[in-house]
Amino acid sequence: MSKSYRVAILGATGAVGTELLELLDSRNFPVAELKLLASSRSAGTQLRFKEEKIAVEAVNEQSFDQVDLVLASAGATTSKQWAAQAVEAGAVVIDNSSAFRMDAQVPLIVPEVNPEAAASHQGIIANPNCTTILMAVAVWPLYQVQPIRRIVVSTYQSASGAGARAMDELKAQARAILQGETPQTEIFPYPLAFNLFPHNSPLNESGYCQEEMKMVNETRKIFGVEDLRISATCVRVPVLRAHSEAINLEFDEPFSVAKALEVLSQAPGVELREDWQANYFPMPIDATGRDPVLVGRIRQDISHPCGLELWLSGDQVRKGAALNAVQIAELLVAKNLLGRSSLVASH
C-alpha cells in the first residue's frame, strides 16, 4: 500500500504553475487528486495532467477543503490572502513567493542544503528566490569543506524571472526592433530586447535593490550564518529563460581549483560544464529545461590568495522555482511530514 495526496496548485496557469504540473507528472509524485487554482479570469482554462484535462477553478474559501498539499506560485499578495486558510484546512503550503521567506517561523529550504529544516514547519514552507537557490546549490558544497568569509555575486537574469507575460514581451520587443519599430514596454520599465538594465525592484537607502537583498538575507537564513558577508548586483538581461551568475568566493584559507572541481563533481544538483580549450562554459541555452545547476569556469582569483571564481547557469522556472518546490514536497513525503491529518491511502 502506498500513500498518495490531494494536491492543489495555486497559480496553475502561470509559467511556474504549468512547470509544477509537468514536474508532478514526470517525477511521479503520488497525486491522488489534483486541483488547479487561479484567478477568476483564468477559470475554465483546461490544462493536461497525465491522460486527463483538468479545468482551472477560481480560488475561493472552499478551495482547500480536503487538500493535503498546496504548491503556491501566484505572488506574495495572493499567498498572504490564502495560505493561512489552506493551513487551517489541514494542508501544507509550499510557497514560491516572497511572502513568508524571512518569517522566523517559516522554514526556507533548498533540499540540497538544509533539508533538516523541513521538520520544523508549522504548515508553511517558503521556496527561496530563484537567484538564491541557484547560488546556494553551487556554493554550499564548497562551504561545507571550508568556511567562506565573503560572497560577491553578479546575476544575469532572464525574462522568465518576471513570468510568462515578460517572456512574451521580450519576444515582441525583439520582433519590433528587427522590423524597425519602437519596442513597447508593459511588464518591464525599459525595453529588454537587445538591452540590459539593473534589476528594477525597489532600492533601499544603501542603494541595493530588493532582489539583491533577497540574495543576502535568504542565503544567510538557508546557510544558518547570520553574519555571512554577501554583496550582490542583479541585472536583467535579454535572455528568455535561465539565469546566470558570476560568483567570487573568499575563504579563510586558499581553496584549490582541483579541490573545488572534486567537490562540485559530486555535489547533488550540480553539473560541471567546462571545456577550457573550446572556451565553453555554462550558458542559459544549455540550462533551459534542465534540472541541474550548470557550474564551470572555476578559477583562482588572481587578486586574492584565498579567492575562488565560478560561473553558473540554471533554469529559473525549473530549479529556481518549480523543481525546488516539488523537491521540498518529495522531502516531506519521505519524512512523513505531509498530509498527517488528511492522508489518502491507495493501492
mmCIF file of C-alpha atoms in Angstrom:
data_model
loop_
_atom_site.group_PDB
_atom_site.id
_atom_site.type_symbol
_atom_site.label_atom_id
_atom_site.label_comp_id
_atom_site.label_asym_id
_atom_site.label_seq_id
_atom_site.Cartn_x
_atom_site.Cartn_y
_atom_site.Cartn_z
ATOM 1 C CA MET A 1 0.000 0.000 0.000
ATOM 2 C CA SER A 2 1.352 3.404 -0.928
ATOM 3 C CA LYS A 3 0.266 6.833 0.174
ATOM 4 C CA SER A 4 -0.962 9.466 -2.223
ATOM 5 C CA TYR A 5 -2.054 13.023 -1.639
ATOM 6 C CA ARG A 6 -4.612 15.583 -2.629
ATOM 7 C CA VAL A 7 -2.636 18.387 -4.269
ATOM 8 C CA ALA A 8 -3.618 21.917 -5.289
ATOM 9 C CA ILE A 9 -1.578 24.246 -7.497
ATOM 10 C CA LEU A 10 -2.333 27.902 -6.771
ATOM 11 C CA GLY A 11 -1.348 29.973 -9.809
ATOM 12 C CA ALA A 12 -1.711 26.988 -12.135
ATOM 13 C CA THR A 13 -1.768 28.934 -15.411
ATOM 14 C CA GLY A 14 1.462 30.892 -14.853
ATOM 15 C CA ALA A 15 4.936 29.952 -16.077
ATOM 16 C CA VAL A 16 5.860 28.276 -12.783
ATOM 17 C CA GLY A 17 2.401 26.768 -12.339
ATOM 18 C CA THR A 18 2.499 24.926 -15.644
ATOM 19 C CA GLU A 19 6.033 23.741 -14.827
ATOM 20 C CA LEU A 20 4.790 22.413 -11.485
ATOM 21 C CA LEU A 21 2.137 20.460 -13.350
ATOM 22 C CA GLU A 22 4.718 18.881 -15.658
ATOM 23 C CA LEU A 23 7.073 18.015 -12.799
ATOM 24 C CA LEU A 24 4.370 16.335 -10.710
ATOM 25 C CA ASP A 25 3.772 14.117 -13.728
ATOM 26 C CA SER A 26 7.351 13.439 -14.855
ATOM 27 C CA ARG A 27 8.634 12.804 -11.309
ATOM 28 C CA ASN A 28 5.638 10.569 -10.470
ATOM 29 C CA PHE A 29 4.680 12.495 -7.365
ATOM 30 C CA PRO A 30 1.988 10.487 -5.524
ATOM 31 C CA VAL A 31 -1.073 12.504 -6.512
ATOM 32 C CA ALA A 32 -4.473 11.125 -5.539
ATOM 33 C CA GLU A 33 -6.415 14.178 -6.706
ATOM 34 C CA LEU A 34 -5.251 17.385 -8.350
ATOM 35 C CA LYS A 35 -6.935 20.760 -8.091
ATOM 36 C CA LEU A 36 -5.833 23.663 -10.314
ATOM 37 C CA LEU A 37 -6.485 27.126 -8.891
ATOM 38 C CA ALA A 38 -6.015 30.610 -10.302
ATOM 39 C CA SER A 39 -7.762 33.976 -10.510
ATOM 40 C CA SER A 40 -11.287 34.253 -11.847
ATOM 41 C CA ARG A 41 -10.032 35.421 -15.255
ATOM 42 C CA SER A 42 -8.285 32.052 -15.752
ATOM 43 C CA ALA A 43 -11.197 29.935 -14.508
ATOM 44 C CA GLY A 44 -12.343 27.404 -17.070
ATOM 45 C CA THR A 45 -8.953 27.066 -18.744
ATOM 46 C CA GLN A 46 -8.132 23.387 -19.229
ATOM 47 C CA LEU A 47 -4.676 22.003 -18.514
ATOM 48 C CA ARG A 48 -3.499 18.447 -19.118
ATOM 49 C CA PHE A 49 -2.196 16.228 -16.336
ATOM 50 C CA LYS A 50 -1.220 12.701 -17.318
ATOM 51 C CA GLU A 51 -4.064 11.485 -19.532
ATOM 52 C CA GLU A 52 -6.785 13.886 -18.451
ATOM 53 C CA LYS A 53 -7.709 17.507 -18.847
ATOM 54 C CA ILE A 54 -8.453 19.427 -15.668
ATOM 55 C CA ALA A 55 -10.382 22.686 -15.582
ATOM 56 C CA VAL A 56 -8.837 25.554 -13.655
ATOM 57 C CA GLU A 57 -11.013 26.831 -10.814
ATOM 58 C CA ALA A 58 -11.180 30.320 -9.363
ATOM 59 C CA VAL A 59 -9.690 30.191 -5.875
ATOM 60 C CA ASN A 60 -12.251 30.670 -3.093
ATOM 61 C CA GLU A 61 -12.885 29.923 0.586
ATOM 62 C CA GLN A 62 -13.674 26.244 -0.100
ATOM 63 C CA SER A 63 -10.743 25.587 -2.437
ATOM 64 C CA PHE A 64 -8.535 23.964 0.202
ATOM 65 C CA ASP A 65 -11.046 21.622 1.812
ATOM 66 C CA GLN A 66 -9.626 18.071 1.878
ATOM 67 C CA VAL A 67 -6.328 19.227 0.314
ATOM 68 C CA ASP A 68 -3.042 17.860 1.717
ATOM 69 C CA LEU A 69 -0.534 19.976 -0.226
ATOM 70 C CA VAL A 70 -0.716 23.414 -1.828
ATOM 71 C CA LEU A 71 2.015 24.425 -4.269
ATOM 72 C CA ALA A 72 1.583 28.194 -4.455
ATOM 73 C CA SER A 73 3.068 30.367 -7.176
ATOM 74 C CA ALA A 74 0.683 33.259 -7.579
ATOM 75 C CA GLY A 75 2.571 36.147 -5.971
ATOM 76 C CA ALA A 76 3.017 37.424 -2.434
ATOM 77 C CA THR A 77 -0.341 39.192 -2.209
ATOM 78 C CA THR A 78 -2.255 36.063 -3.165
ATOM 79 C CA SER A 79 -0.202 33.877 -0.839
ATOM 80 C CA LYS A 80 -0.807 36.186 2.094
ATOM 81 C CA GLN A 81 -4.517 36.093 1.319
ATOM 82 C CA TRP A 82 -4.905 32.312 1.131
ATOM 83 C CA ALA A 83 -2.005 30.497 2.845
ATOM 84 C CA ALA A 84 -3.330 30.681 6.399
ATOM 85 C CA GLN A 85 -6.728 29.443 5.257
ATOM 86 C CA ALA A 86 -5.118 26.493 3.460
ATOM 87 C CA VAL A 87 -3.151 25.559 6.588
ATOM 88 C CA GLU A 88 -6.269 25.867 8.735
ATOM 89 C CA ALA A 89 -7.982 23.449 6.356
ATOM 90 C CA GLY A 90 -5.215 20.909 7.001
ATOM 91 C CA ALA A 91 -2.869 21.462 4.064
ATOM 92 C CA VAL A 92 0.861 22.125 3.963
ATOM 93 C CA VAL A 93 1.695 25.131 1.782
ATOM 94 C CA ILE A 94 4.949 25.343 -0.176
ATOM 95 C CA ASP A 95 5.009 28.962 -1.250
ATOM 96 C CA ASN A 96 7.090 30.293 -4.127
ATOM 97 C CA SER A 97 6.521 33.985 -3.377
ATOM 98 C CA SER A 98 8.442 36.349 -1.107
ATOM 99 C CA ALA A 99 5.554 36.489 1.385
ATOM 100 C CA PHE A 100 6.991 34.245 4.112
ATOM 101 C CA ARG A 101 10.680 33.763 3.280
ATOM 102 C CA MET A 102 12.044 35.889 6.105
ATOM 103 C CA ASP A 103 9.406 34.878 8.661
ATOM 104 C CA ALA A 104 11.298 33.306 11.574
ATOM 105 C CA GLN A 105 8.560 30.683 11.965
ATOM 106 C CA VAL A 106 8.722 29.569 8.328
ATOM 107 C CA PRO A 107 11.499 27.276 7.041
ATOM 108 C CA LEU A 108 13.260 28.499 3.886
ATOM 109 C CA ILE A 109 14.516 25.407 2.121
ATOM 110 C CA VAL A 110 16.845 24.304 -0.638
ATOM 111 C CA PRO A 111 16.742 20.478 -0.311
ATOM 112 C CA GLU A 112 20.410 20.079 -1.283
ATOM 113 C CA VAL A 113 21.396 22.469 1.523
ATOM 114 C CA ASN A 114 19.091 22.390 4.555
ATOM 115 C CA PRO A 115 16.553 19.537 4.269
ATOM 116 C CA GLU A 116 16.501 19.146 8.047
ATOM 117 C CA ALA A 117 14.655 22.481 8.317
ATOM 118 C CA ALA A 118 11.528 20.830 6.913
ATOM 119 C CA ALA A 119 10.855 19.115 10.228
ATOM 120 C CA SER A 120 10.181 22.469 11.897
ATOM 121 C CA HIS A 121 7.399 23.591 9.562
ATOM 122 C CA GLN A 122 4.118 24.791 11.031
ATOM 123 C CA GLY A 123 2.121 24.444 7.826
ATOM 124 C CA ILE A 124 4.040 26.809 5.539
ATOM 125 C CA ILE A 125 7.411 26.282 3.863
ATOM 126 C CA ALA A 126 8.968 29.026 1.738
ATOM 127 C CA ASN A 127 10.699 28.471 -1.579
ATOM 128 C CA PRO A 128 13.688 30.862 -1.871
ATOM 129 C CA ASN A 129 14.242 33.424 -4.592
ATOM 130 C CA CYS A 130 15.453 31.918 -7.868
ATOM 131 C CA THR A 131 18.905 33.504 -7.811
ATOM 132 C CA THR A 132 19.388 32.447 -4.193
ATOM 133 C CA ILE A 133 18.533 28.824 -4.977
ATOM 134 C CA LEU A 134 20.955 28.588 -7.887
ATOM 135 C CA MET A 135 23.800 30.146 -5.898
ATOM 136 C CA ALA A 136 23.129 28.013 -2.820
ATOM 137 C CA VAL A 137 23.254 24.756 -4.768
ATOM 138 C CA ALA A 138 26.681 25.657 -6.176
ATOM 139 C CA VAL A 139 28.245 27.321 -3.124
ATOM 140 C CA TRP A 140 27.022 25.176 -0.229
ATOM 141 C CA PRO A 141 29.171 22.102 -1.102
ATOM 142 C CA LEU A 142 32.282 24.308 -1.024
ATOM 143 C CA TYR A 143 31.173 25.990 2.207
ATOM 144 C CA GLN A 144 30.901 22.589 3.881
ATOM 145 C CA VAL A 145 34.547 21.874 3.081
ATOM 146 C CA GLN A 146 35.915 25.249 4.114
ATOM 147 C CA PRO A 147 34.283 28.335 5.687
ATOM 148 C CA ILE A 148 33.505 31.201 3.329
ATOM 149 C CA ARG A 149 34.253 34.704 4.568
ATOM 150 C CA ARG A 150 32.602 36.651 1.765
ATOM 151 C CA ILE A 151 30.481 36.172 -1.367
ATOM 152 C CA VAL A 152 30.329 38.711 -4.188
ATOM 153 C CA VAL A 153 27.802 37.784 -6.877
ATOM 154 C CA SER A 154 26.593 39.397 -10.100
ATOM 155 C CA THR A 155 23.480 37.958 -11.700
ATOM 156 C CA TYR A 156 22.361 37.886 -15.327
ATOM 157 C CA GLN A 157 18.632 37.311 -15.003
ATOM 158 C CA SER A 158 16.354 36.205 -17.809
ATOM 159 C CA ALA A 159 12.865 37.445 -18.627
ATOM 160 C CA SER A 160 11.339 34.271 -17.151
ATOM 161 C CA GLY A 161 12.000 35.656 -13.678
ATOM 162 C CA ALA A 162 9.186 38.130 -14.260
ATOM 163 C CA GLY A 163 6.771 35.492 -15.533
ATOM 164 C CA ALA A 164 5.214 34.239 -18.751
ATOM 165 C CA ARG A 165 3.990 37.678 -19.850
ATOM 166 C CA ALA A 166 7.516 39.078 -19.511
ATOM 167 C CA MET A 167 8.836 36.325 -21.767
ATOM 168 C CA ASP A 168 6.187 37.200 -24.345
ATOM 169 C CA GLU A 169 7.110 40.876 -24.035
ATOM 170 C CA LEU A 170 10.771 40.139 -24.755
ATOM 171 C CA LYS A 171 9.807 38.223 -27.903
ATOM 172 C CA ALA A 172 7.519 41.031 -29.059
ATOM 173 C CA GLN A 173 10.196 43.658 -28.418
ATOM 174 C CA ALA A 174 12.778 41.703 -30.404
ATOM 175 C CA ARG A 175 10.395 41.403 -33.344
ATOM 176 C CA ALA A 176 9.582 45.101 -33.191
ATOM 177 C CA ILE A 177 13.227 46.193 -33.150
ATOM 178 C CA LEU A 178 14.152 43.869 -36.023
ATOM 179 C CA GLN A 179 11.278 45.361 -38.036
ATOM 180 C CA GLY A 180 12.427 48.901 -37.315
ATOM 181 C CA GLU A 181 9.591 49.635 -34.905
ATOM 182 C CA THR A 182 9.638 51.058 -31.377
ATOM 183 C CA PRO A 183 9.507 48.296 -28.743
ATOM 184 C CA GLN A 184 6.600 48.547 -26.314
ATOM 185 C CA THR A 185 7.009 48.075 -22.560
ATOM 186 C CA GLU A 186 4.388 46.873 -20.120
ATOM 187 C CA ILE A 187 5.957 44.357 -17.729
ATOM 188 C CA PHE A 188 9.459 45.833 -17.722
ATOM 189 C CA PRO A 189 10.163 49.559 -17.227
ATOM 190 C CA TYR A 190 12.550 49.654 -20.198
ATOM 191 C CA PRO A 191 12.999 47.629 -23.377
ATOM 192 C CA LEU A 192 14.830 44.391 -22.575
ATOM 193 C CA ALA A 193 15.396 43.159 -26.120
ATOM 194 C CA PHE A 194 18.981 43.937 -27.239
ATOM 195 C CA ASN A 195 19.427 45.730 -23.906
ATOM 196 C CA LEU A 196 20.069 45.124 -20.214
ATOM 197 C CA PHE A 197 19.480 47.072 -17.023
ATOM 198 C CA PRO A 198 19.983 46.722 -13.259
ATOM 199 C CA HIS A 199 17.102 44.900 -11.624
ATOM 200 C CA ASN A 200 14.257 47.363 -11.226
ATOM 201 C CA SER A 201 12.982 46.236 -7.815
ATOM 202 C CA PRO A 202 12.821 48.999 -5.151
ATOM 203 C CA LEU A 203 16.104 50.408 -3.821
ATOM 204 C CA ASN A 204 16.983 50.730 -0.146
ATOM 205 C CA GLU A 205 18.878 53.582 1.491
ATOM 206 C CA SER A 206 22.202 51.848 0.769
ATOM 207 C CA GLY A 207 21.476 51.655 -2.941
ATOM 208 C CA TYR A 208 20.819 47.897 -3.008
ATOM 209 C CA CYS A 209 17.630 46.754 -4.707
ATOM 210 C CA GLN A 210 15.109 44.355 -3.219
ATOM 211 C CA GLU A 211 16.282 41.489 -5.436
ATOM 212 C CA GLU A 212 19.869 41.917 -4.249
ATOM 213 C CA MET A 213 18.851 41.978 -0.595
ATOM 214 C CA LYS A 214 16.842 38.784 -1.112
ATOM 215 C CA MET A 215 20.078 37.043 -2.065
ATOM 216 C CA VAL A 216 21.829 38.451 1.005
ATOM 217 C CA ASN A 217 19.168 37.727 3.604
ATOM 218 C CA GLU A 218 17.868 34.442 2.219
ATOM 219 C CA THR A 219 21.331 32.906 1.825
ATOM 220 C CA ARG A 220 22.150 33.780 5.427
ATOM 221 C CA LYS A 221 18.943 32.109 6.603
ATOM 222 C CA ILE A 222 19.391 28.967 4.473
ATOM 223 C CA PHE A 223 23.051 28.539 5.449
ATOM 224 C CA GLY A 224 22.296 29.375 9.076
ATOM 225 C CA VAL A 225 25.016 32.050 9.141
ATOM 226 C CA GLU A 226 23.535 35.395 10.186
ATOM 227 C CA ASP A 227 26.710 37.418 9.603
ATOM 228 C CA LEU A 228 27.820 35.893 6.289
ATOM 229 C CA ARG A 229 29.172 38.769 4.202
ATOM 230 C CA ILE A 230 27.419 38.939 0.810
ATOM 231 C CA SER A 231 27.205 41.637 -1.835
ATOM 232 C CA ALA A 232 25.011 41.200 -4.903
ATOM 233 C CA THR A 233 24.435 43.092 -8.145
ATOM 234 C CA CYS A 234 21.369 41.869 -10.032
ATOM 235 C CA VAL A 235 20.933 42.634 -13.733
ATOM 236 C CA ARG A 236 18.101 41.790 -16.118
ATOM 237 C CA VAL A 237 19.422 40.551 -19.477
ATOM 238 C CA PRO A 238 17.707 39.767 -22.814
ATOM 239 C CA VAL A 239 17.624 36.006 -22.277
ATOM 240 C CA LEU A 240 14.280 34.235 -22.493
ATOM 241 C CA ARG A 241 14.794 31.599 -19.813
ATOM 242 C CA ALA A 242 17.538 30.536 -17.342
ATOM 243 C CA HIS A 243 19.608 32.819 -15.125
ATOM 244 C CA SER A 244 23.397 33.032 -14.907
ATOM 245 C CA GLU A 245 25.636 34.197 -12.074
ATOM 246 C CA ALA A 246 29.282 35.190 -11.671
ATOM 247 C CA ILE A 247 30.363 34.351 -8.123
ATOM 248 C CA ASN A 248 33.513 35.353 -6.248
ATOM 249 C CA LEU A 249 34.198 33.463 -3.016
ATOM 250 C CA GLU A 250 36.670 34.462 -0.333
ATOM 251 C CA PHE A 251 37.710 31.657 2.033
ATOM 252 C CA ASP A 252 39.661 31.671 5.292
ATOM 253 C CA GLU A 253 42.475 29.805 3.534
ATOM 254 C CA PRO A 254 43.325 29.068 -0.106
ATOM 255 C CA PHE A 255 40.867 26.676 -1.780
ATOM 256 C CA SER A 256 42.433 24.949 -4.778
ATOM 257 C CA VAL A 257 40.665 24.699 -8.106
ATOM 258 C CA ALA A 258 41.366 20.966 -8.128
ATOM 259 C CA LYS A 259 39.597 20.544 -4.786
ATOM 260 C CA ALA A 260 36.655 22.659 -5.922
ATOM 261 C CA LEU A 261 36.277 20.530 -9.053
ATOM 262 C CA GLU A 262 36.393 17.371 -6.961
ATOM 263 C CA VAL A 263 33.744 18.658 -4.567
ATOM 264 C CA LEU A 264 31.389 20.048 -7.212
ATOM 265 C CA SER A 265 31.661 16.954 -9.414
ATOM 266 C CA GLN A 266 29.989 15.015 -6.581
ATOM 267 C CA ALA A 267 27.584 17.727 -5.393
ATOM 268 C CA PRO A 268 23.846 16.999 -5.671
ATOM 269 C CA GLY A 269 22.033 19.202 -8.163
ATOM 270 C CA VAL A 270 25.287 20.360 -9.822
ATOM 271 C CA GLU A 271 26.597 19.508 -13.275
ATOM 272 C CA LEU A 272 30.104 20.616 -14.197
ATOM 273 C CA ARG A 273 30.339 22.194 -17.625
ATOM 274 C CA GLU A 274 33.923 23.110 -18.571
ATOM 275 C CA ASP A 275 35.915 22.915 -21.797
ATOM 276 C CA TRP A 276 38.818 25.335 -21.480
ATOM 277 C CA GLN A 277 40.236 24.615 -24.943
ATOM 278 C CA ALA A 278 36.930 25.473 -26.584
ATOM 279 C CA ASN A 279 36.206 28.302 -24.113
ATOM 280 C CA TYR A 280 32.887 26.546 -23.452
ATOM 281 C CA PHE A 281 31.207 27.024 -20.111
ATOM 282 C CA PRO A 282 27.618 27.097 -18.754
ATOM 283 C CA MET A 283 25.133 29.006 -20.893
ATOM 284 C CA PRO A 284 21.410 29.688 -20.454
ATOM 285 C CA ILE A 285 20.681 27.861 -23.703
ATOM 286 C CA ASP A 286 22.150 24.683 -22.188
ATOM 287 C CA ALA A 287 20.449 25.086 -18.805
ATOM 288 C CA THR A 288 16.962 25.751 -20.202
ATOM 289 C CA GLY A 289 14.538 22.935 -19.467
ATOM 290 C CA ARG A 290 17.069 21.034 -17.373
ATOM 291 C CA ASP A 291 17.176 20.253 -13.662
ATOM 292 C CA PRO A 292 20.873 20.687 -12.710
ATOM 293 C CA VAL A 293 22.650 23.939 -11.990
ATOM 294 C CA LEU A 294 25.443 24.071 -14.574
ATOM 295 C CA VAL A 295 28.719 25.221 -12.995
ATOM 296 C CA GLY A 296 32.049 25.964 -14.659
ATOM 297 C CA ARG A 297 34.892 28.369 -15.322
ATOM 298 C CA ILE A 298 36.215 27.631 -11.839
ATOM 299 C CA ARG A 299 39.452 29.530 -11.384
ATOM 300 C CA GLN A 300 41.695 31.079 -8.793
ATOM 301 C CA ASP A 301 41.051 34.765 -8.085
ATOM 302 C CA ILE A 302 44.291 36.437 -9.151
ATOM 303 C CA SER A 303 43.559 39.388 -6.849
ATOM 304 C CA HIS A 304 43.300 37.364 -3.626
ATOM 305 C CA PRO A 305 45.163 34.224 -2.477
ATOM 306 C CA CYS A 306 42.043 32.866 -0.768
ATOM 307 C CA GLY A 307 39.656 33.757 -3.603
ATOM 308 C CA LEU A 308 37.849 31.433 -5.990
ATOM 309 C CA GLU A 309 35.738 32.372 -9.011
ATOM 310 C CA LEU A 310 32.950 30.366 -10.621
ATOM 311 C CA TRP A 311 30.202 30.815 -13.181
ATOM 312 C CA LEU A 312 26.795 29.129 -13.321
ATOM 313 C CA SER A 313 23.613 28.918 -15.350
ATOM 314 C CA GLY A 314 20.342 27.421 -14.130
ATOM 315 C CA ASP A 315 16.762 27.268 -15.297
ATOM 316 C CA GLN A 316 14.915 29.878 -13.262
ATOM 317 C CA VAL A 317 11.490 28.357 -13.868
ATOM 318 C CA ARG A 318 12.688 24.862 -13.052
ATOM 319 C CA LYS A 319 15.314 24.583 -10.275
ATOM 320 C CA GLY A 320 14.905 28.264 -9.476
ATOM 321 C CA ALA A 321 11.218 27.785 -8.720
ATOM 322 C CA ALA A 322 9.037 24.775 -9.607
ATOM 323 C CA LEU A 323 11.565 21.957 -9.230
ATOM 324 C CA ASN A 324 12.766 23.198 -5.844
ATOM 325 C CA ALA A 325 9.152 23.294 -4.633
ATOM 326 C CA VAL A 326 8.443 19.751 -5.829
ATOM 327 C CA GLN A 327 11.698 18.526 -4.268
ATOM 328 C CA ILE A 328 10.560 20.042 -0.963
ATOM 329 C CA ALA A 329 7.247 18.185 -1.344
ATOM 330 C CA GLU A 330 9.135 14.947 -2.032
ATOM 331 C CA LEU A 331 11.201 15.593 1.077
ATOM 332 C CA LEU A 332 8.035 15.969 3.146
ATOM 333 C CA VAL A 333 6.687 12.699 1.775
ATOM 334 C CA ALA A 334 9.952 10.873 2.502
ATOM 335 C CA LYS A 335 9.984 12.175 6.078
ATOM 336 C CA ASN A 336 6.249 11.609 6.583
ATOM 337 C CA LEU A 337 5.739 15.312 7.200
ATOM 338 C CA LEU A 338 2.889 15.781 4.749
ATOM 339 C CA GLY A 339 -0.821 15.134 4.984
ATOM 340 C CA ARG A 340 -0.859 13.766 8.502
ATOM 341 C CA SER A 341 -4.433 14.934 9.002
ATOM 342 C CA SER A 342 -5.921 14.056 5.603
ATOM 343 C CA LEU A 343 -3.929 11.171 4.163
ATOM 344 C CA VAL A 344 -5.376 9.204 1.297
ATOM 345 C CA ALA A 345 -4.373 5.547 1.052
ATOM 346 C CA SER A 346 -4.330 3.864 -2.341
ATOM 347 C CA HIS A 347 -3.205 0.508 -3.639
#
